[in-house]
Amino acid sequence: MCGISGYVGPRKVCDIIVKQLKKMEYRGYDSVGLSVVNENGIKTIKTVGRVAAVEKMVENANLSGACGIGHTRWATHGEPSVRNAHPHSTSKVSIVHNGIIENSEELKKWLESRGYVLESETDSEVIAKLLDFYYDGNPVGTLRKVSLLLEGAYALGILFYDVADAVFALKKDGPLIVGICDDEKFLSSDLNAILEYTNRYFVLEEDEIAVIKQDKIEIFGADNKEIKKAESVANWQAGVSDKQGFPHFMRKEIAEQPCVISNIILKNIKDGLPNFSADGIPDDYLNRFKRVCIVACGTARYAGLAGKNWIEKFARIPVDVIIASEFRYMDPILSKDTLVIFISQSGETADTLAAARLVKAAGINAIGIINTVGSSITREVDYNIFTEAGIEVAVASTKAYMAQIAVLYLFALKLGLLAGSLTTGKVHFFCNEFIDLPEILEQLFVDKEEKIESFAMLCLKFEIVFFTGRGLDYLLVLEGALKLKEISYINAQAYAAGELKHGPISLITKDALVIALATQGYVLRKTVSNVQEIKARGGNLLLLFKSGMDISEELLSNSIKLPRVGDDVMPFLAAAVLQLLAYHVACAKKLDVDKPRNLAKSVTVE
Ligand code: F6R
C-alpha cells in the first residue's frame, strides 16, 4: 500500500524513479509524485492519477540531480488530490511515506503552535514539517529525533536540501529494500521494482536508518550505531513481471497456475509423499501439535479455510481460521501445543504481521506460508513454506491463492501421515492425484475458456450474484464471490447452500443469478436440492459440476462440466474456473482488471 522509490546514481534520476513506480503502481494509484535534490535544493512534482501522468510532467520539469525519491499513493488520510500527494516537501526536506502516523493530529497541533501551516489532510505531512523544525545539519540525528515522536507505521524515503549526494530511509512496520549496484543504489518498497537493475539488496529492519550514496550505504540501528549487514541475493528474474503477451497480468497469472503447482510438486513431494525438508521443517517439529490456528486476511484467509477442511479431514486435528485484524485484538487463547500458520502472498500485510509478532512474543510455535521471500512475516516465524508462485502483480490474487491451497493440501497430508490418521498408501494416492493436476488444469483452460467467457456475458446482466455450495465447494465460492466483486464491482455474496433457506433465499427472484458449485460427491444430492429450490423461485442458475455426477437435465441449461478428479482436488479446478469467470466479466465491463478501484496490493496499513 503506497509504493516508495529512490535512486542515487549517474543515470537520469526521474526516469529510473518513474520506471520503479510503474512496477509498484499496484500498491496504490490515487496520486503520484517525485522529488530530486541538487546543489540548488529540492524540486518536487506531483499530480493525481497514475504514474503516466507524472511521467509527462517530468518531460517539461527540467529536474537534474543525482538523488531522488518517488511515491505512488493509496489514500488513507485525505482524498486523492495534488495537495495530499507525496512527496511532502518544505524548503529543507522532502519525504515519501508508506504507513499511518497514528498521533498525527496531536503532532499537527504542536506544529501549528510553532507557526507551521499544514497544507494537506494527510498524516504524512507532519513528518516533513517535524524534520524541517528539528533539522540541524545532521540528517541521521534529526531522523532519529523525529522517529521518536512518531506513533504508527512508517517506511520513509527522505531528501535533505543541503545533502545532494544521498537518499535517506527510515523504517518501522513497512517494507523497505535497498538495492545495490557498484556505482548506483536504489530504494524501494518492493524487490520487484529494482530487479531490472540488480538482484543484490538489503532489507531494512525495524528502526534502521539508511544513508544511501552512489558508492556506499551506511545503516544505523536504533542506538544510532552503524550496523554491517549481509547482502541478500534475489533469485527472481527481472522480466517475469511483464505481461508476456497476455492482455492483463491477472490473465497471465491465471495461466501460470499449472506451472506454480508443478513447482510445489517438485519442492514438496519426494518419493510420492509430502515433504517439507526443502523448507527446513523437521518431522519432529510437526508432530507435536494438538491444534492448529490459521491467521490471514482476504483471499489468503479463504485459502486457510480450505486448509482447515483438509487438515481436519486428513489429520483429525482441530483448526481455527481467524481474520488477522480480529486475531490481533481478541486476546487469542493459544497454548504450547498449538501451531499457528500465517498465510500471506506479500508477507507484509499489516494485520497478519502484527498477529505474527504477537504470537512470537507469546512464545507460540508458528510457520508462514508466504510467497515473498525476505518479507517481514518470514522473519517472525519458526519456519516458512514458500509458495513458489513468483511475483504476483495483479491486485486480485490468483496464482498465489492456488499456491497457498496447494501447499495446504500437501501440509494436511503430511500432518495426517505423522498423526497416523492416514496410511502411507492413502497419502501416496492423494499425492498422485495432486501430481496430475498441472496437466488437467492446462487442458481445462483450453477446453473451457470460451464457455466461461460466454457465461461472463450472462453475469453482466445481473447487479447481484449469489454463489453457493457445500463443504469444500462453499469455501471455494467464498473466494469466487470475492474475486467477482473486487474486479467487476458486481455485488457478489456467497452462502453455504444449506444456509439459503435461513434468510438469503428471500432475495432470490428472476433478477438474481446464482452460481452453484457442485463438485463434492458426498453432498451432491443436498446441493442439488438447494439448487432446485432456487430454480423454483425463479432464480437464474449457473451450475459448475463435476463430470460423471448425476444431475437432472433441467439444471444443466447453463452449466460448466469440470473434469472428473477426486473430490479433494476439485478445488484446484473450481478455483481456476471461478477466477476466469471473474476475469472475463471485468473485461466485458471494460474495467481496469489489474488495478480495481480503491484497492491496492500489499495492505501495509491496518
Ligand atoms: C484479493 C486479495 C486480498 C489479499 C489480502 C491478503 O484478491 O488479493 O484479499 O489476499 O489482502 O494479502 P496477503 O496475502 O499479501 O497477506
Short mmCIF file of C-alpha atoms and ligand atoms in Angstrom, two decimals, residues 297-300 343-347 349 352 395-397 404 482-483 486 603, ligand 1:
data_model
loop_
_atom_site.label_atom_id
_atom_site.label_comp_id
_atom_site.label_asym_id
_atom_site.label_seq_id
_atom_site.Cartn_x
_atom_site.Cartn_y
_atom_site.Cartn_z
CA CYS A 297 -6.63 -11.79 5.50
CA GLY A 298 -8.83 -11.79 2.40
CA THR A 299 -8.06 -14.39 -0.22
CA ALA A 300 -5.28 -15.83 1.92
CA ILE A 343 -0.69 -17.20 5.19
CA SER A 344 0.28 -14.22 3.06
CA GLN A 345 1.23 -13.55 -0.53
CA SER A 346 3.06 -10.31 0.20
CA GLY A 347 4.39 -11.27 3.61
CA THR A 349 0.06 -7.39 5.34
CA THR A 352 -1.02 -10.52 9.64
CA VAL A 395 -4.18 -6.76 -7.39
CA ALA A 396 -6.64 -9.68 -7.38
CA SER A 397 -4.75 -12.70 -6.16
CA GLN A 404 -1.46 -21.45 -0.91
CA LEU A 482 -14.62 -12.08 -3.58
CA LYS A 483 -12.88 -12.28 -6.96
CA GLU A 486 -13.34 -6.94 -6.36
CA VAL A 603 -2.03 -3.86 2.59
C1 F6R B 1 -7.88 -10.42 -3.04
C2 F6R B 1 -6.60 -10.24 -2.40
C3 F6R B 1 -6.58 -9.86 -0.96
C4 F6R B 1 -5.34 -10.45 -0.27
C5 F6R B 1 -5.24 -9.91 1.16
C6 F6R B 1 -4.07 -10.52 1.91
O1 F6R B 1 -7.73 -10.84 -4.37
O2 F6R B 1 -5.57 -10.36 -3.00
O3 F6R B 1 -7.76 -10.21 -0.31
O4 F6R B 1 -5.46 -11.84 -0.24
O5 F6R B 1 -5.08 -8.53 1.10
O6 F6R B 1 -2.87 -10.23 1.27
P1 F6R B 1 -1.57 -11.06 1.56
O7 F6R B 1 -1.80 -12.43 1.03
O8 F6R B 1 -0.49 -10.33 0.81
O9 F6R B 1 -1.37 -11.07 3.04
#
